[in-house]
XYZ file of C-alpha atoms in Angstrom:
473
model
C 12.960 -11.083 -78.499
C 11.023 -7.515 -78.179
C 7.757 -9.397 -77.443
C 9.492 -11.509 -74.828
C 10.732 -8.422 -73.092
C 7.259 -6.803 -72.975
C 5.572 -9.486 -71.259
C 8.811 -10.024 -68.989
C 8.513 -7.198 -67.865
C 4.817 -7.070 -67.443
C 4.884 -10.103 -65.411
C 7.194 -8.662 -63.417
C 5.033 -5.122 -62.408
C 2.074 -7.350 -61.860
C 3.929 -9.314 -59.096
C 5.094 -6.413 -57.749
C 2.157 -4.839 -57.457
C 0.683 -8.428 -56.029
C 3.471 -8.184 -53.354
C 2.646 -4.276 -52.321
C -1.248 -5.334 -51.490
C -1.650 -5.801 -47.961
C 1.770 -5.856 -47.465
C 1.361 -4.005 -43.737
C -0.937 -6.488 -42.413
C 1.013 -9.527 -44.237
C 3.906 -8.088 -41.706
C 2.162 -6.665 -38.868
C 3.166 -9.162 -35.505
C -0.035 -9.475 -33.887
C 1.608 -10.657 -30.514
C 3.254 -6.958 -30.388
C 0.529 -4.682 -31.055
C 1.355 -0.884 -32.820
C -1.544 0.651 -30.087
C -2.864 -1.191 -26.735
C -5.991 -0.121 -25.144
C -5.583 1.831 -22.239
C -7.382 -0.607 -20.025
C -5.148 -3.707 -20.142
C -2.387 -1.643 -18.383
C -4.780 -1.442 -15.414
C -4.101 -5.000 -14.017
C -0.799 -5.155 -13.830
C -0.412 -1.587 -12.184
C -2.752 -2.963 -9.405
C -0.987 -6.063 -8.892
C 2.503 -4.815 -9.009
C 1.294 -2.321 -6.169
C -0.075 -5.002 -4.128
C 2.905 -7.537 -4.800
C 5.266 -5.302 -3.019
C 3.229 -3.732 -0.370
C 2.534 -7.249 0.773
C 6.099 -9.239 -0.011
C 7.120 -10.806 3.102
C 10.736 -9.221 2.391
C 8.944 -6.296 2.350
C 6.156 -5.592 4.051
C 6.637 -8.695 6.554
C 10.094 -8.386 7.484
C 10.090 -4.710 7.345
C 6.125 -3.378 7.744
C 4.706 -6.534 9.889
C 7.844 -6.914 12.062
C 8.604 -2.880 12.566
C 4.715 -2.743 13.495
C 5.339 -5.314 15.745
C 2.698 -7.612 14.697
C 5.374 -10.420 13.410
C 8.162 -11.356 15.370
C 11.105 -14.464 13.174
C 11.848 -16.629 15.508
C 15.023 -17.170 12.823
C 16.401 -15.027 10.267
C 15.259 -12.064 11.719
C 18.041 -9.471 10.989
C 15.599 -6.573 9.142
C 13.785 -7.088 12.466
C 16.570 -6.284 14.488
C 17.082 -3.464 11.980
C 19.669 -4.361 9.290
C 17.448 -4.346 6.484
C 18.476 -5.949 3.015
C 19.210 -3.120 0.511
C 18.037 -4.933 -2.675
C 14.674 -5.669 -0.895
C 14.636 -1.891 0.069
C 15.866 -1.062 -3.704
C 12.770 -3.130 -5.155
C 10.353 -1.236 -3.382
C 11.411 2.001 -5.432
C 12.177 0.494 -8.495
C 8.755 -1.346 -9.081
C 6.654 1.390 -8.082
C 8.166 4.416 -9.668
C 8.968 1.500 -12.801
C 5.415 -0.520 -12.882
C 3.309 1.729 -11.141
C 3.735 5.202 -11.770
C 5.263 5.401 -14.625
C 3.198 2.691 -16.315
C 0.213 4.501 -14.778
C 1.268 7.821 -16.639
C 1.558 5.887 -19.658
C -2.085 4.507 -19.153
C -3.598 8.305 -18.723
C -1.583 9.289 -21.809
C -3.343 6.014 -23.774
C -6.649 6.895 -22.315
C -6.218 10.753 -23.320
C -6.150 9.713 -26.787
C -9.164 7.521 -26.347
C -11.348 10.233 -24.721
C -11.425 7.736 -21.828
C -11.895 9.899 -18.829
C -12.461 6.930 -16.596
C -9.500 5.595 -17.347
C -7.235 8.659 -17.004
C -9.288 9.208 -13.681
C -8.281 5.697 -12.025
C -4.579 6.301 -13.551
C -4.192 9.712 -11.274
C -5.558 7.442 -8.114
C -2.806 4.720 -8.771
C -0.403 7.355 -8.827
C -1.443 9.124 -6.391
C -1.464 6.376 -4.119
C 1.989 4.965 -5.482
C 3.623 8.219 -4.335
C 2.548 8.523 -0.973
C 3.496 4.810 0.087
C 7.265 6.099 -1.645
C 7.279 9.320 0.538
C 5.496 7.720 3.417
C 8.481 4.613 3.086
C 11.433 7.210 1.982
C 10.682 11.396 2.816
C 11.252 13.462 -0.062
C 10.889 11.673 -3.638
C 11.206 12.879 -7.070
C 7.705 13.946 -7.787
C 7.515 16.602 -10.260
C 10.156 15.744 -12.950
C 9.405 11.404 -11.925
C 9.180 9.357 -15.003
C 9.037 12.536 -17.037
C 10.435 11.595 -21.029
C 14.268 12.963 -20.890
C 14.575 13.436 -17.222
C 17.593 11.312 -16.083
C 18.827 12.829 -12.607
C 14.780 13.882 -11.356
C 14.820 16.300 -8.622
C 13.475 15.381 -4.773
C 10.333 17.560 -3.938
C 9.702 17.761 0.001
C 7.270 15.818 1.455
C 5.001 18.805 1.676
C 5.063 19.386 -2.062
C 4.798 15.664 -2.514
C 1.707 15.664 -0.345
C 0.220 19.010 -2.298
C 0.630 16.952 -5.587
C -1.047 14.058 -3.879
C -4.365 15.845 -2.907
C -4.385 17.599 -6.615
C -4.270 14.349 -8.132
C -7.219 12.904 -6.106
C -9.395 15.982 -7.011
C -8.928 15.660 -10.341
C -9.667 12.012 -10.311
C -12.645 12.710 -8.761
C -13.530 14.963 -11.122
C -12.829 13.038 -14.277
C -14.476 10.351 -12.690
C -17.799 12.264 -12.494
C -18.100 12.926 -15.658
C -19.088 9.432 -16.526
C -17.154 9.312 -19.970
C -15.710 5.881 -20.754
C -15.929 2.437 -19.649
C -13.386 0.160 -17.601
C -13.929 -3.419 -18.464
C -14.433 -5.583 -15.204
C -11.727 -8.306 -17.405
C -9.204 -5.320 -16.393
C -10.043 -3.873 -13.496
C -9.342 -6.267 -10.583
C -10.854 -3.978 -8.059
C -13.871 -2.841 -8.853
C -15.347 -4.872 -11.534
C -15.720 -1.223 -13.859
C -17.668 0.460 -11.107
C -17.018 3.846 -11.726
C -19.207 5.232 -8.318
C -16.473 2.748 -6.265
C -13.570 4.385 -7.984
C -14.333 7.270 -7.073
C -15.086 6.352 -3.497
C -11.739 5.122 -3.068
C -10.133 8.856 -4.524
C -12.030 10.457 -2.115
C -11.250 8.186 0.721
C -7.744 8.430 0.023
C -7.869 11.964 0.089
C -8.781 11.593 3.314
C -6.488 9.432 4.419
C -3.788 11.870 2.534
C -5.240 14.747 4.919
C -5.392 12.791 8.240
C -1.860 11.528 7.986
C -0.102 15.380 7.426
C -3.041 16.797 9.709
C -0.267 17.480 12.619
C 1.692 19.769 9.962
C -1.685 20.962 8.094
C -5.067 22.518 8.943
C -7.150 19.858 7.271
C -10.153 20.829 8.659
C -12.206 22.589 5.637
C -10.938 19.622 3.732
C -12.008 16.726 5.613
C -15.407 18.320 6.450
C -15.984 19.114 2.475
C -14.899 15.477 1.936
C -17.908 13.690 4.698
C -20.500 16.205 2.594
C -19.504 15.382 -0.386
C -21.193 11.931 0.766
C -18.154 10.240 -1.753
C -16.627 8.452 1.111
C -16.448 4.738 1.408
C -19.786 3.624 3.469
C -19.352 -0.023 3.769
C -16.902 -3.060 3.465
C -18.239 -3.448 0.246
C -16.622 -0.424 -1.079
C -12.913 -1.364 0.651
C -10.405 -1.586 -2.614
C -9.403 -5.099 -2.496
C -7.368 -7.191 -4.711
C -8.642 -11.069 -4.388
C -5.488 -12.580 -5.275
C -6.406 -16.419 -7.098
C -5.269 -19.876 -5.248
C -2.115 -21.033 -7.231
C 1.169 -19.156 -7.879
C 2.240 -16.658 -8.914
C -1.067 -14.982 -8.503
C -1.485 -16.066 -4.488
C -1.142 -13.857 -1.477
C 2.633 -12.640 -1.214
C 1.986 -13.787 2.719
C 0.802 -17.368 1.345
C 3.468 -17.715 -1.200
C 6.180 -17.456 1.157
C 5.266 -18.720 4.731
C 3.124 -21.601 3.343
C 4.364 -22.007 -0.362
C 7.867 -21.253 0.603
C 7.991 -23.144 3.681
C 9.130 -19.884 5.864
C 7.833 -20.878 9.041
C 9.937 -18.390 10.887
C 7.138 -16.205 10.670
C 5.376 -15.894 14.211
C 2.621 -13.491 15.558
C 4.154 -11.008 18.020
C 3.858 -11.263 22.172
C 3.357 -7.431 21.472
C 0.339 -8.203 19.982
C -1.011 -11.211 21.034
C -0.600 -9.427 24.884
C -2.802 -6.616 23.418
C -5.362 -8.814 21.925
C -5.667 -10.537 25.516
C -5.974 -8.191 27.332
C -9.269 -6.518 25.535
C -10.497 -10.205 25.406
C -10.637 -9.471 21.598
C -11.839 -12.555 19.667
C -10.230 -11.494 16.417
C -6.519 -13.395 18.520
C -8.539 -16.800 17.098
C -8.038 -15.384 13.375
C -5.021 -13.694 13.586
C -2.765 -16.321 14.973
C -3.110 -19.970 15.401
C -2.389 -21.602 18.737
C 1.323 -23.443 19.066
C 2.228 -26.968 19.860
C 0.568 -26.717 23.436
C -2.704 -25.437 22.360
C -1.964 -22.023 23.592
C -1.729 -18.242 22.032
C 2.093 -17.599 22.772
C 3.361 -14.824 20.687
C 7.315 -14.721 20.186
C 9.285 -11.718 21.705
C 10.432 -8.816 19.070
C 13.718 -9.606 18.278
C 14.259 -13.270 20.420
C 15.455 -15.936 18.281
C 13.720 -19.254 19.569
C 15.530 -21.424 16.829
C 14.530 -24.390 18.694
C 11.522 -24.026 19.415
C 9.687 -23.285 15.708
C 6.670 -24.454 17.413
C 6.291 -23.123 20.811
C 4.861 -19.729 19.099
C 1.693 -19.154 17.186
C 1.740 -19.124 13.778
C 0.003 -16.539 11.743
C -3.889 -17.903 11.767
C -5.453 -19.770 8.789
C -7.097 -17.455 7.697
C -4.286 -14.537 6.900
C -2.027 -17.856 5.494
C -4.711 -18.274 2.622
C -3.811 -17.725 -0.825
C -6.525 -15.625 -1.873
C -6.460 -13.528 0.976
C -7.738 -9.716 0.112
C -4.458 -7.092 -0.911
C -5.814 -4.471 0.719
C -5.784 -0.874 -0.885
C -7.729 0.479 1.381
C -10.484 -0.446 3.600
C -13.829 0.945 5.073
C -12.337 0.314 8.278
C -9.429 2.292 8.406
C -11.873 4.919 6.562
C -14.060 5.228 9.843
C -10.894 5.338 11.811
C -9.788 8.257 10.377
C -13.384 9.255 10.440
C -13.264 8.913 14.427
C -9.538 11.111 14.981
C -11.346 14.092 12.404
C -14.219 13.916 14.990
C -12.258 13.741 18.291
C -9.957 16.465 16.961
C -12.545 18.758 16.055
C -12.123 18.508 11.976
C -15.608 17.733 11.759
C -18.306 18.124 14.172
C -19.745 15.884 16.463
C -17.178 15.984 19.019
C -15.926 12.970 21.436
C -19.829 11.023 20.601
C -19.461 11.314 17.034
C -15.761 9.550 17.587
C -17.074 7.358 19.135
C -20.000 5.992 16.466
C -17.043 5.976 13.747
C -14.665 4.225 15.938
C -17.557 1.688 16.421
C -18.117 1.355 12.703
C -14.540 0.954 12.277
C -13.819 -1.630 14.339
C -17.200 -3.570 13.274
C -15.704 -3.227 9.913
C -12.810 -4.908 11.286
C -14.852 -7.826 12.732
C -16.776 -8.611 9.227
C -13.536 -8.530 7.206
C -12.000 -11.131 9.704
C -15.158 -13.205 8.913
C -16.809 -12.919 13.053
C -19.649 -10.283 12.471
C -21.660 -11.204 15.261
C -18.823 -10.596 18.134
C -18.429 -7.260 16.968
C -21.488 -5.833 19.337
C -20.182 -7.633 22.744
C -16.662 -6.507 21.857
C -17.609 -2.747 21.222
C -19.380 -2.556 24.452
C -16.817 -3.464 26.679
C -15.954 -0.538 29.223
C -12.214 -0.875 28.341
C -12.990 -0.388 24.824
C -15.237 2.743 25.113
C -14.020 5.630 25.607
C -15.420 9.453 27.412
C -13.212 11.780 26.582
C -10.260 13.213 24.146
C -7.188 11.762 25.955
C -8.653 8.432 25.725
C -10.338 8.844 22.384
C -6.794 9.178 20.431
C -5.289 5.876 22.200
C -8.427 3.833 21.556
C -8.849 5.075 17.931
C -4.695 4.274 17.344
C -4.885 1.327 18.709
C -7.861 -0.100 17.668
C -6.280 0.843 13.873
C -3.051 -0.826 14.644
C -4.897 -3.976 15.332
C -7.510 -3.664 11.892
C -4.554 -3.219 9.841
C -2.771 -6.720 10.500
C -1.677 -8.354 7.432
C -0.663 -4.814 5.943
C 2.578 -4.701 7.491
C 3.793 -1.104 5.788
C 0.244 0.583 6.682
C 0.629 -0.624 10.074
C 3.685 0.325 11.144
C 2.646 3.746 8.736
C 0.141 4.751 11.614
C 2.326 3.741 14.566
C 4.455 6.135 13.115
C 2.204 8.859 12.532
C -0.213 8.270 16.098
C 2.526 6.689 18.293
C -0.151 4.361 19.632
C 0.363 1.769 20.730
C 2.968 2.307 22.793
C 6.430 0.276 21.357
C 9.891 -0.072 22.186
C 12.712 -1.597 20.113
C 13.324 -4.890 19.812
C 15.630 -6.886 21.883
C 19.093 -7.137 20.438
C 18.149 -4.200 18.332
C 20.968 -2.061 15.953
C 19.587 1.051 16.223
C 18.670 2.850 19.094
C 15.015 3.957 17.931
C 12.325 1.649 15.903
C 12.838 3.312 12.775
C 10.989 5.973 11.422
C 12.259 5.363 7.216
C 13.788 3.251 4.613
C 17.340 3.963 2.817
C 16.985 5.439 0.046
C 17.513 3.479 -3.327
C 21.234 2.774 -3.062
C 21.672 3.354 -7.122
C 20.752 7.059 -6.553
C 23.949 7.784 -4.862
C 25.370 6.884 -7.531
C 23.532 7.791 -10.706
C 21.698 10.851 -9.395
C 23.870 11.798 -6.427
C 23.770 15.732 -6.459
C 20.193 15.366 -6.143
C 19.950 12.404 -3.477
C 22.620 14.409 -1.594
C 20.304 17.812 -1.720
C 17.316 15.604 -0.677
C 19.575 13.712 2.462
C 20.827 17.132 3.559
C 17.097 18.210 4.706
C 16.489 15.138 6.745
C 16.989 15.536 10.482
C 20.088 13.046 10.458
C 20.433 12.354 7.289
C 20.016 8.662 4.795
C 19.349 7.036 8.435
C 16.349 4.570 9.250
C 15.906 6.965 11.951
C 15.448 10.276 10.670
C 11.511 11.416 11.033
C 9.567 12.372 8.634
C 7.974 15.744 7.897
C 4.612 14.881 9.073
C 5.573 12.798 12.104
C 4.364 14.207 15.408
């Protein structure tokens, strides 16, 4: 019985010790991994961003139509002014949610990898995630956002926003300089891992940062160190595009509902199909198509035409694709901005040196909309030159307006901010003004209402769609 006992229990210690071996891999779940590389956050940061700049209950019904480059011949309340609050709510949620805080999570990640690369591109999507929130909203929770423990974040003004903004950028830049850690094109659905692009596009949006508070700021030492610096974007190849891919859910937002959904409420704008006329500008052949009589007839902002879906251009072929470009930023809009620093006296070169980056810019404008070798006629045109100042700042706002179709929120962005061109509400419209803001994310009044309530009490009006912004003129 003794010697049964003794190997018993033998037996027994040797299977235990069998079962102990490997025991953490035997039980490890390899589709929910302890540690994820920094990079594969990357992707999913960029498209989110893109997904609801460009969602047609978004940026079309609220960017495009507000801009005045879309008018619904149907269903057009939000362009009449009555937005949807859950569309409204989905902007904040997704970008503080899936952008920025995923984002910080990514540089956190890529701080324990000594990737600097990565922590460099993380600061640019944030960066860029919290101006389009304070350029859609005012003041934002910026310094306590997506902080560990912080339930109720403070609002920061738009001018500490904007200071948090430019600090971000310069630090991207710099971490991006140092050349210390790859980005794997698989993940990076800009720029293919090419570091020298990134940091093109910090730099340009640094610029774009300074130009749009430069009415509230002296920019000046800033935007001239930024053209030496020679980090700018230089050509259309350096624009930070998303290609989105043919089939859902990965197509265009525009594509997936006005062509996938069946949406063809969707019409180009008299507004701007007028504007496009009248500067003979052949870019009207891309932008819209031509209705049921073989003409360019844009639809009044604000008409309902229920019954006559096809008496109005549609958007053109071309913006209706499915892998049409989400645009980050472009080299266009970069000379633009390149043009107002000039004309304003940021940089040097006066009214003539305007004038060469307005021409880049709307070049730039031409090769994107695939019709390169119109750009030279157009350009020379005597209503599309300009001599002086005065003329300078409506040519260079207007001339933007028109580059930035298909990015409704940009769009209507620098109406906002440059007042050109010159718009009025739209008929049958519930405010008085086109407005100037979103709502604020209706769950704030209720789960972080002492600060939403400090934050609406230094707006000129209060939680209205109306209420300017700090850097509006």
């Amino acid at each position: 019985m003794k010697k049964i006992s003794i190997l018993f229990v033998a037996a027994l210690a040797l299977l235990s010790a069998s079962c102990d071996k490997d025991f953490e891999i035997v039980n490890s779940d390899p589709n929910n991994p302890l540690e994820v590389p920094a990079h594969l956050m990357l992707g999913n940061i960029i498209r989110v961003n893109q997904n609801v700049i460009y969602g047609m209950q978004q940026g079309g019904d609220m960017g495009m139509c507000w801009g005045q480059h879309v008018s619904k011949v149907q269903y057009n309340d939000e362009e009449r002014y009555i937005p949807r609050r859950a569309a409204i709510d989905g902007i904040w949620d997704n970008i503080y949610a899936s952008v920025i805080s995923d984002a910080k999570s990514m540089y956190t990640l890529a701080d324990a990898e000594g990737n600097e690369s990565i922590k460099g591109i993380s600061l640019i999507m944030q960066a860029n995630g919290f101006q389009i929130l304070t350029d859609l909203f005012g003041p934002i929770p910026f310094t306590e956002a997506a902080q560990s423990g912080v339930l109720k974040p403070a609002y920061d003004s738009q001018e500490v926003v904007y200071t948090g903004i430019l600090d971000m950028l310069t630090k991207a830049d710099a971490l991006l300089a140092k050349g210390q850690g790859a980005v794997p094109a698989s993940s990076d659905l800009i720029y293919g891992g090419n570091i020298a692009k990134w940091r093109k596009l910090a730099n340009s949006l640094k610029l774009k940062a300074l130009m749009r508070i430069s009415k509230k700021v002296n920019v000046a030492s800033q935007v001239a160190a930024l053209v030496t610096s020679g980090n700018l974007m230089s050509s259309n190849a350096d624009s930070a595009n998303l290609t989105y891919l043919v089939a859902q859910p990965d197509a265009n937002p525009i594509y997936e509902t006005i062509v996938f959904g069946s949406r063809a409420e969707y019409k180009v704008s008299s507004v701007l199909v007028n504007k496009l006329q009248s500067y003979s500008d052949p870019r009207l052949a891309v932008i819209a198509a031509k209705n049921n009589a073989g003409l360019y007839v844009g639809n009044k902002p604000g008409e309902e035409n229920t019954s006559n879906y096809n008496g109005f251009s549609a958007l053109g072929s071309f913006y209706l694709n499915p892998t049409l470009a989400g645009v980050i930023l472009s080299y266009s809009q970069v000379e633009f901005y390149l043009a107002e620093a000039a004309n304003e006296g940021y940089i040097s070169g006066g009214v003539a040196t305007a004038l060469a980056h307005y021409n880049k810019g709307i070049q730039a404008s031409f090769d994107f909309n695939g019709i390169s070798s119109e750009g030279a006629a157009y350009i020379a045109q005597p209503n599309i030159v300009f001599t002086n100042q005065a003329q300078a700042r409506v040519s260079i706002g207007e001339q933007m307006w028109i580059s930035l179709f298909g990015q409704g929120f940009e769009a209507w962005t620098e109406w906002r901010r440059t007042g050109y061109p010159a718009l009025s509400p739209v008929i049958d419209a519930k405010e008085s003004r086109i407005p100037t803001r979103l709502y604020y994310n209706s769950n704030e009044v209720a789960l972080n209402k002492a600060n939403y309530e400090a934050a609406v009490g230094t707006l000129t009006g209060g939680d209205k769609l109306t209420s300017p912004l700090w850097w509006m003129n």
